[in-house]
PDB file of C-alpha atoms and ligand atoms in Angstrom:
ATOM      1  CA  MET A   1     -71.624-104.550 133.439  1.00 87.00           C
ATOM      2  CA  GLU A   2     -72.722-103.301 136.847  1.00 96.00           C
ATOM      3  CA  LYS A   3     -70.402-104.089 139.760  1.00 98.00           C
ATOM      4  CA  CYS A   4     -72.083-105.105 143.020  1.00 98.00           C
ATOM      5  CA  LEU A   5     -70.841-105.993 146.481  1.00 98.00           C
ATOM      6  CA  ALA A   6     -72.487-109.024 148.091  1.00 99.00           C
ATOM      7  CA  PRO A   7     -71.678-109.172 151.824  1.00 99.00           C
ATOM      8  CA  SER A   8     -71.934-112.771 153.060  1.00 98.00           C
ATOM      9  CA  VAL A   9     -73.968-112.969 156.263  1.00 98.00           C
ATOM     10  CA  LEU A  10     -72.183-116.199 157.162  1.00 98.00           C
ATOM     11  CA  SER A  11     -69.800-113.946 159.088  1.00 98.00           C
ATOM     12  CA  ALA A  12     -72.544-111.650 160.497  1.00 98.00           C
ATOM     13  CA  ASP A  13     -73.757-111.459 164.089  1.00 98.00           C
ATOM     14  CA  PHE A  14     -77.195-113.079 163.953  1.00 97.00           C
ATOM     15  CA  GLY A  15     -78.190-111.692 167.328  1.00 97.00           C
ATOM     16  CA  ILE A  16     -78.328-108.287 165.661  1.00 98.00           C
ATOM     17  CA  ILE A  17     -78.909-109.301 162.040  1.00 98.00           C
ATOM     18  CA  LYS A  18     -81.508-106.560 161.418  1.00 98.00           C
ATOM     19  CA  GLU A  19     -78.991-103.868 162.367  1.00 98.00           C
ATOM     20  CA  GLN A  20     -76.212-105.542 160.381  1.00 98.00           C
ATOM     21  CA  LEU A  21     -78.423-105.636 157.270  1.00 98.00           C
ATOM     22  CA  GLU A  22     -79.192-101.940 157.764  1.00 98.00           C
ATOM     23  CA  LEU A  23     -75.491-101.099 157.988  1.00 98.00           C
ATOM     24  CA  ILE A  24     -74.549-102.814 154.718  1.00 98.00           C
ATOM     25  CA  ASP A  25     -77.654-101.411 153.025  1.00 98.00           C
ATOM     26  CA  LYS A  26     -76.910 -97.830 154.083  1.00 98.00           C
ATOM     27  CA  ALA A  27     -73.267 -98.205 153.050  1.00 98.00           C
ATOM     28  CA  GLY A  28     -74.514 -99.116 149.548  1.00 98.00           C
ATOM     29  CA  ALA A  29     -74.123-102.890 149.155  1.00 98.00           C
ATOM     30  CA  LYS A  30     -76.732-104.016 146.621  1.00 98.00           C
ATOM     31  CA  TYR A  31     -76.690-107.762 147.338  1.00 98.00           C
ATOM     32  CA  VAL A  32     -76.892-109.918 150.459  1.00 98.00           C
ATOM     33  CA  HIS A  33     -75.118-113.274 150.024  1.00 99.00           C
ATOM     34  CA  PHE A  34     -76.711-116.175 151.934  1.00 98.00           C
ATOM     35  CA  ASP A  35     -74.599-119.344 152.316  1.00 98.00           C
ATOM     36  CA  VAL A  36     -76.556-122.546 152.880  1.00 98.00           C
ATOM     37  CA  MET A  37     -74.428-125.506 154.049  1.00 98.00           C
ATOM     38  CA  ASP A  38     -75.719-129.004 154.757  1.00 98.00           C
ATOM     39  CA  GLY A  39     -72.792-130.776 156.424  1.00 98.00           C
ATOM     40  CA  MET A  40     -72.642-133.146 153.428  1.00 98.00           C
ATOM     41  CA  TYR A  41     -71.587-131.177 150.354  1.00 98.00           C
ATOM     42  CA  VAL A  42     -69.375-129.115 152.652  1.00 98.00           C
ATOM     43  CA  PRO A  43     -68.244-130.049 156.175  1.00 97.00           C
ATOM     44  CA  SER A  44     -70.105-127.276 157.971  1.00 97.00           C
ATOM     45  CA  ILE A  45     -73.805-126.547 158.627  1.00 98.00           C
ATOM     46  CA  SER A  46     -75.114-122.982 158.446  1.00 98.00           C
ATOM     47  CA  PHE A  47     -78.797-121.999 158.085  1.00 98.00           C
ATOM     48  CA  GLY A  48     -81.842-122.547 155.880  1.00 98.00           C
ATOM     49  CA  PHE A  49     -85.184-121.186 154.723  1.00 96.00           C
ATOM     50  CA  PRO A  50     -86.673-120.029 158.072  1.00 97.00           C
ATOM     51  CA  VAL A  51     -83.653-117.743 158.512  1.00 98.00           C
ATOM     52  CA  LEU A  52     -83.891-116.490 154.920  1.00 98.00           C
ATOM     53  CA  LYS A  53     -87.607-115.783 155.374  1.00 98.00           C
ATOM     54  CA  SER A  54     -86.937-113.790 158.498  1.00 98.00           C
ATOM     55  CA  MET A  55     -84.114-111.793 156.856  1.00 98.00           C
ATOM     56  CA  ARG A  56     -86.364-111.019 153.866  1.00 98.00           C
ATOM     57  CA  LYS A  57     -88.434-108.825 156.212  1.00 98.00           C
ATOM     58  CA  TYR A  58     -85.443-106.597 156.906  1.00 97.00           C
ATOM     59  CA  THR A  59     -83.890-106.013 153.487  1.00 98.00           C
ATOM     60  CA  ASN A  60     -85.016-105.032 149.998  1.00 98.00           C
ATOM     61  CA  ARG A  61     -81.615-105.800 148.542  1.00 98.00           C
ATOM     62  CA  VAL A  62     -80.980-108.742 146.210  1.00 98.00           C
ATOM     63  CA  LEU A  63     -80.993-111.945 148.269  1.00 98.00           C
ATOM     64  CA  ASP A  64     -78.307-114.059 146.632  1.00 99.00           C
ATOM     65  CA  VAL A  65     -78.685-117.635 147.888  1.00 99.00           C
ATOM     66  CA  HIS A  66     -75.646-119.911 147.495  1.00 99.00           C
ATOM     67  CA  LEU A  67     -76.664-123.538 148.019  1.00 98.00           C
ATOM     68  CA  MET A  68     -73.754-125.695 149.156  1.00 98.00           C
ATOM     69  CA  ILE A  69     -75.955-128.761 149.521  1.00 98.00           C
ATOM     70  CA  VAL A  70     -76.224-132.129 147.783  1.00 97.00           C
ATOM     71  CA  ASN A  71     -79.077-132.562 145.299  1.00 96.00           C
ATOM     72  CA  PRO A  72     -80.285-128.975 145.701  1.00 98.00           C
ATOM     73  CA  GLU A  73     -83.346-129.642 143.504  1.00 98.00           C
ATOM     74  CA  ARG A  74     -85.049-130.917 146.688  1.00 98.00           C
ATOM     75  CA  TYR A  75     -85.234-127.402 148.126  1.00 98.00           C
ATOM     76  CA  ILE A  76     -85.378-124.899 145.233  1.00 98.00           C
ATOM     77  CA  GLU A  77     -89.090-124.067 145.696  1.00 98.00           C
ATOM     78  CA  LYS A  78     -88.613-123.619 149.454  1.00 98.00           C
ATOM     79  CA  PHE A  79     -85.830-121.063 149.003  1.00 98.00           C
ATOM     80  CA  ALA A  80     -87.771-119.233 146.301  1.00 98.00           C
ATOM     81  CA  GLU A  81     -90.822-119.030 148.588  1.00 98.00           C
ATOM     82  CA  ALA A  82     -88.647-117.829 151.464  1.00 98.00           C
ATOM     83  CA  GLY A  83     -87.607-114.792 149.422  1.00 98.00           C
ATOM     84  CA  ALA A  84     -84.534-115.627 147.319  1.00 98.00           C
ATOM     85  CA  ASP A  85     -83.934-113.401 144.285  1.00 98.00           C
ATOM     86  CA  ILE A  86     -81.111-115.540 142.897  1.00 98.00           C
ATOM     87  CA  ILE A  87     -80.518-119.216 143.612  1.00 99.00           C
ATOM     88  CA  THR A  88     -77.093-120.648 142.807  1.00 99.00           C
ATOM     89  CA  VAL A  89     -76.400-124.371 142.780  1.00 98.00           C
ATOM     90  CA  HIS A  90     -73.067-126.160 142.519  1.00 98.00           C
ATOM     91  CA  ALA A  91     -72.521-127.946 139.205  1.00 98.00           C
ATOM     92  CA  GLU A  92     -70.772-130.722 141.175  1.00 98.00           C
ATOM     93  CA  ALA A  93     -73.795-131.239 143.443  1.00 98.00           C
ATOM     94  CA  CYS A  94     -76.438-131.657 140.732  1.00 98.00           C
ATOM     95  CA  THR A  95     -77.191-134.966 139.070  1.00 96.00           C
ATOM     96  CA  HIS A  96     -79.084-133.152 136.279  1.00 98.00           C
ATOM     97  CA  LEU A  97     -77.699-129.628 136.227  1.00 98.00           C
ATOM     98  CA  ASP A  98     -79.633-128.513 133.140  1.00 98.00           C
ATOM     99  CA  ALA A  99     -82.958-129.582 134.667  1.00 98.00           C
ATOM    100  CA  THR A 100     -82.147-127.976 138.022  1.00 98.00           C
ATOM    101  CA  ILE A 101     -81.454-124.640 136.312  1.00 98.00           C
ATOM    102  CA  ASP A 102     -84.816-124.888 134.530  1.00 98.00           C
ATOM    103  CA  GLN A 103     -86.435-125.644 137.890  1.00 98.00           C
ATOM    104  CA  ILE A 104     -84.933-122.495 139.448  1.00 98.00           C
ATOM    105  CA  LYS A 105     -86.154-120.338 136.565  1.00 98.00           C
ATOM    106  CA  SER A 106     -89.638-121.840 136.718  1.00 98.00           C
ATOM    107  CA  CYS A 107     -89.862-120.452 140.274  1.00 98.00           C
ATOM    108  CA  GLY A 108     -89.474-116.935 138.847  1.00 98.00           C
ATOM    109  CA  VAL A 109     -86.032-116.277 140.327  1.00 98.00           C
ATOM    110  CA  LYS A 110     -82.630-115.842 138.696  1.00 98.00           C
ATOM    111  CA  ALA A 111     -80.423-118.904 138.303  1.00 99.00           C
ATOM    112  CA  GLY A 112     -76.730-119.188 139.070  1.00 99.00           C
ATOM    113  CA  VAL A 113     -74.260-122.046 138.722  1.00 99.00           C
ATOM    114  CA  ALA A 114     -71.217-122.367 140.992  1.00 99.00           C
ATOM    115  CA  ILE A 115     -67.978-124.267 140.469  1.00 98.00           C
ATOM    116  CA  ASN A 116     -65.310-125.252 142.972  1.00 98.00           C
ATOM    117  CA  PRO A 117     -61.650-124.336 142.459  1.00 98.00           C
ATOM    118  CA  ALA A 118     -60.797-127.725 140.892  1.00 98.00           C
ATOM    119  CA  THR A 119     -63.770-127.732 138.476  1.00 98.00           C
ATOM    120  CA  PRO A 120     -62.976-126.406 134.983  1.00 98.00           C
ATOM    121  CA  ILE A 121     -65.081-123.849 133.089  1.00 98.00           C
ATOM    122  CA  ALA A 122     -65.629-126.523 130.416  1.00 98.00           C
ATOM    123  CA  ASN A 123     -68.039-128.296 132.799  1.00 98.00           C
ATOM    124  CA  ILE A 124     -70.566-125.440 132.651  1.00 98.00           C
ATOM    125  CA  ILE A 125     -70.116-124.167 129.069  1.00 97.00           C
ATOM    126  CA  HIS A 126     -73.295-125.889 127.891  1.00 97.00           C
ATOM    127  CA  VAL A 127     -75.541-124.206 130.446  1.00 98.00           C
ATOM    128  CA  LEU A 128     -74.197-120.679 129.973  1.00 98.00           C
ATOM    129  CA  ASP A 129     -77.043-119.699 127.670  1.00 97.00           C
ATOM    130  CA  LYS A 130     -79.569-120.333 130.416  1.00 97.00           C
ATOM    131  CA  VAL A 131     -77.930-119.008 133.602  1.00 98.00           C
ATOM    132  CA  ASP A 132     -77.948-115.421 134.862  1.00 98.00           C
ATOM    133  CA  MET A 133     -74.774-115.767 136.908  1.00 98.00           C
ATOM    134  CA  VAL A 134     -71.704-117.965 137.293  1.00 99.00           C
ATOM    135  CA  LEU A 135     -70.108-118.183 140.722  1.00 99.00           C
ATOM    136  CA  ILE A 136     -66.423-119.039 140.571  1.00 98.00           C
ATOM    137  CA  MET A 137     -65.354-120.203 144.020  1.00 99.00           C
ATOM    138  CA  THR A 138     -62.052-118.607 144.925  1.00 99.00           C
ATOM    139  CA  VAL A 139     -61.653-120.917 147.963  1.00 98.00           C
ATOM    140  CA  ASN A 140     -62.858-124.448 148.625  1.00 98.00           C
ATOM    141  CA  PRO A 141     -66.377-123.894 149.950  1.00 98.00           C
ATOM    142  CA  GLY A 142     -67.339-124.543 153.545  1.00 96.00           C
ATOM    143  CA  PHE A 143     -65.938-121.807 155.727  1.00 96.00           C
ATOM    144  CA  GLY A 144     -65.466-118.064 155.857  1.00 97.00           C
ATOM    145  CA  GLY A 145     -62.093-116.466 156.440  1.00 98.00           C
ATOM    146  CA  GLN A 146     -59.978-118.590 154.058  1.00 98.00           C
ATOM    147  CA  LYS A 147     -57.230-117.369 151.734  1.00 98.00           C
ATOM    148  CA  LEU A 148     -57.993-116.833 148.057  1.00 98.00           C
ATOM    149  CA  ILE A 149     -56.538-119.517 145.763  1.00 98.00           C
ATOM    150  CA  PRO A 150     -54.753-117.550 142.996  1.00 98.00           C
ATOM    151  CA  TYR A 151     -55.331-119.950 140.061  1.00 98.00           C
ATOM    152  CA  THR A 152     -59.118-119.530 140.439  1.00 99.00           C
ATOM    153  CA  LEU A 153     -58.735-116.016 139.000  1.00 98.00           C
ATOM    154  CA  ASP A 154     -57.380-117.564 135.783  1.00 98.00           C
ATOM    155  CA  LYS A 155     -60.806-119.214 135.446  1.00 98.00           C
ATOM    156  CA  VAL A 156     -62.531-115.862 136.025  1.00 98.00           C
ATOM    157  CA  ARG A 157     -60.424-114.380 133.213  1.00 98.00           C
ATOM    158  CA  GLU A 158     -61.170-117.341 130.923  1.00 98.00           C
ATOM    159  CA  LEU A 159     -64.908-117.061 131.558  1.00 98.00           C
ATOM    160  CA  ARG A 160     -64.963-113.270 131.147  1.00 98.00           C
ATOM    161  CA  ASN A 161     -63.245-113.615 127.756  1.00 98.00           C
ATOM    162  CA  PHE A 162     -65.715-116.303 126.691  1.00 98.00           C
ATOM    163  CA  VAL A 163     -68.765-114.345 127.879  1.00 98.00           C
ATOM    164  CA  ASN A 164     -67.580-111.183 126.141  1.00 97.00           C
ATOM    165  CA  ALA A 165     -66.747-112.990 122.906  1.00 98.00           C
ATOM    166  CA  LYS A 166     -70.203-114.618 122.805  1.00 97.00           C
ATOM    167  CA  GLN A 167     -71.905-111.431 124.055  1.00 97.00           C
ATOM    168  CA  LEU A 168     -73.673-113.329 126.831  1.00 97.00           C
ATOM    169  CA  ASP A 169     -75.510-111.389 129.517  1.00 96.00           C
ATOM    170  CA  ILE A 170     -74.034-113.179 132.535  1.00 98.00           C
ATOM    171  CA  ASP A 171     -72.748-111.890 135.852  1.00 98.00           C
ATOM    172  CA  ILE A 172     -69.504-113.369 137.157  1.00 98.00           C
ATOM    173  CA  GLU A 173     -69.374-113.678 140.930  1.00 99.00           C
ATOM    174  CA  VAL A 174     -66.324-114.515 143.033  1.00 99.00           C
ATOM    175  CA  ASP A 175     -66.586-115.921 146.542  1.00 99.00           C
ATOM    176  CA  GLY A 176     -63.939-116.607 149.167  1.00 98.00           C
ATOM    177  CA  GLY A 177     -60.946-114.721 150.473  1.00 98.00           C
ATOM    178  CA  ILE A 178     -61.954-111.397 148.968  1.00 98.00           C
ATOM    179  CA  ASN A 179     -60.755-108.440 151.032  1.00 98.00           C
ATOM    180  CA  LYS A 180     -59.206-105.022 150.468  1.00 98.00           C
ATOM    181  CA  ASP A 181     -55.949-106.653 149.349  1.00 98.00           C
ATOM    182  CA  THR A 182     -57.420-109.169 146.879  1.00 98.00           C
ATOM    183  CA  ILE A 183     -60.461-107.340 145.477  1.00 98.00           C
ATOM    184  CA  ASP A 184     -58.454-105.485 142.809  1.00 98.00           C
ATOM    185  CA  SER A 185     -57.154-108.700 141.260  1.00 98.00           C
ATOM    186  CA  ALA A 186     -60.667-110.224 141.241  1.00 98.00           C
ATOM    187  CA  LEU A 187     -62.103-107.160 139.491  1.00 98.00           C
ATOM    188  CA  GLU A 188     -59.206-107.012 137.078  1.00 98.00           C
ATOM    189  CA  ALA A 189     -59.788-110.682 136.175  1.00 98.00           C
ATOM    190  CA  GLY A 190     -63.371-109.783 135.211  1.00 98.00           C
ATOM    191  CA  ALA A 191     -65.614-110.509 138.192  1.00 98.00           C
ATOM    192  CA  ASN A 192     -68.494-108.065 138.683  1.00 98.00           C
ATOM    193  CA  ILE A 193     -70.302-109.495 141.724  1.00 98.00           C
ATOM    194  CA  ILE A 194     -68.000-109.569 144.720  1.00 99.00           C
ATOM    195  CA  VAL A 195     -68.805-111.669 147.792  1.00 99.00           C
ATOM    196  CA  ALA A 196     -67.080-110.733 151.035  1.00 99.00           C
ATOM    197  CA  GLY A 197     -67.841-112.227 154.441  1.00 98.00           C
ATOM    198  CA  SER A 198     -65.144-111.714 157.040  1.00 98.00           C
ATOM    199  CA  ALA A 199     -63.829-108.610 155.243  1.00 98.00           C
ATOM    200  CA  VAL A 200     -67.231-106.960 155.821  1.00 98.00           C
ATOM    201  CA  PHE A 201     -68.455-108.306 159.150  1.00 98.00           C
ATOM    202  CA  GLU A 202     -65.256-108.455 161.202  1.00 98.00           C
ATOM    203  CA  GLY A 203     -64.735-105.044 162.774  1.00 97.00           C
ATOM    204  CA  ASP A 204     -66.526-101.887 161.633  1.00 98.00           C
ATOM    205  CA  VAL A 205     -69.189-103.183 159.226  1.00 98.00           C
ATOM    206  CA  LYS A 206     -70.085 -99.808 157.726  1.00 98.00           C
ATOM    207  CA  ALA A 207     -66.470 -98.707 157.219  1.00 98.00           C
ATOM    208  CA  ASN A 208     -65.498-102.112 155.791  1.00 98.00           C
ATOM    209  CA  THR A 209     -68.386-102.038 153.305  1.00 98.00           C
ATOM    210  CA  GLU A 210     -67.605 -98.496 152.234  1.00 98.00           C
ATOM    211  CA  ALA A 211     -63.898 -99.291 151.784  1.00 98.00           C
ATOM    212  CA  LEU A 212     -64.658-102.260 149.500  1.00 98.00           C
ATOM    213  CA  LEU A 213     -67.255-100.262 147.537  1.00 98.00           C
ATOM    214  CA  GLU A 214     -64.733 -97.477 147.059  1.00 98.00           C
ATOM    215  CA  LYS A 215     -62.416 -99.949 145.338  1.00 98.00           C
ATOM    216  CA  MET A 216     -65.239-101.009 143.011  1.00 98.00           C
ATOM    217  CA  LYS A 217     -65.834 -97.517 141.607  1.00 95.00           C
TER     218      LYS A 217
HETATM  219  C1  DX5 B 301     -67.571-120.082 151.694  1.00 95.13           C
HETATM  220  C2  DX5 B 301     -68.794-119.265 151.438  1.00 95.13           C
HETATM  221  C3  DX5 B 301     -68.502-117.831 151.381  1.00 95.13           C
HETATM  222  C4  DX5 B 301     -67.960-117.241 152.658  1.00 95.13           C
HETATM  223  C5  DX5 B 301     -66.915-116.247 152.248  1.00 95.13           C
HETATM  224  O1  DX5 B 301     -67.801-121.406 151.477  1.00 95.13           O
HETATM  225  O2  DX5 B 301     -69.400-119.630 150.199  1.00 95.13           O
HETATM  226  O3  DX5 B 301     -69.585-117.054 150.881  1.00 95.13           O
HETATM  227  O4  DX5 B 301     -68.923-116.602 153.455  1.00 95.13           O
HETATM  228  O5  DX5 B 301     -66.235-115.808 153.366  1.00 95.13           O
HETATM  229  P1  DX5 B 301     -64.924-114.915 153.286  1.00 95.13           P
HETATM  230  O6  DX5 B 301     -65.277-113.703 152.475  1.00 95.13           O
HETATM  231  O7  DX5 B 301     -64.615-114.623 154.709  1.00 95.13           O
HETATM  232  O8  DX5 B 301     -63.869-115.755 152.614  1.00 95.13           O
HETATM  233 ZN1   ZN B 302     -70.939-118.207 149.299  1.00 95.13          ZN
END
């Protein structure tokens, strides 16, 4: 299974977003992680489709849209039109998760399902045959720069074992508190898509990206 780094632009400098996207692209990051927050599902508010549409002009990498919003089915088409390649919804935020996943796929983009630290894998087992990716939150969603919660990696391990045993073609993404000190344990647990916000965009973006990619070899 291919390993990919997904820098989260939540921690980027939006005054120079074009340059920041170029830096992560040149360093070799294959994904760009885009965190949408509505001030309801999570306390904070970030950005939405106009920003995604504008970023789409400056990157050919995989735009990985993480919707931390209530009832995300209201906006799936909008994010697909704005240029998303993958749309991930939170299992906890969907009234009809199965139908919302079908809706994402009907837009011609990949579908992901995310779960918070306190949500068990059992809650998404029945949709695994229709999703392309599972996002295991390794912090409580809402802010960048938090510390990874160790027990979340037990869920990554549990899901990796399940996916391997059933020979499912699913990516496992981890998000929150991933940096040069924690990335090894996330990879070892079985994650193959690695989100990193502050660990990429605080300081030397190119050097940070390269250092994380080096650990993923
Ligand atoms: C948190 C977001 C993350 C965030 C990660 O709710 O989903 O994608 O940007 O930030 P770091 O890597 O700084 O923990
Ligand atoms: Zn995220």
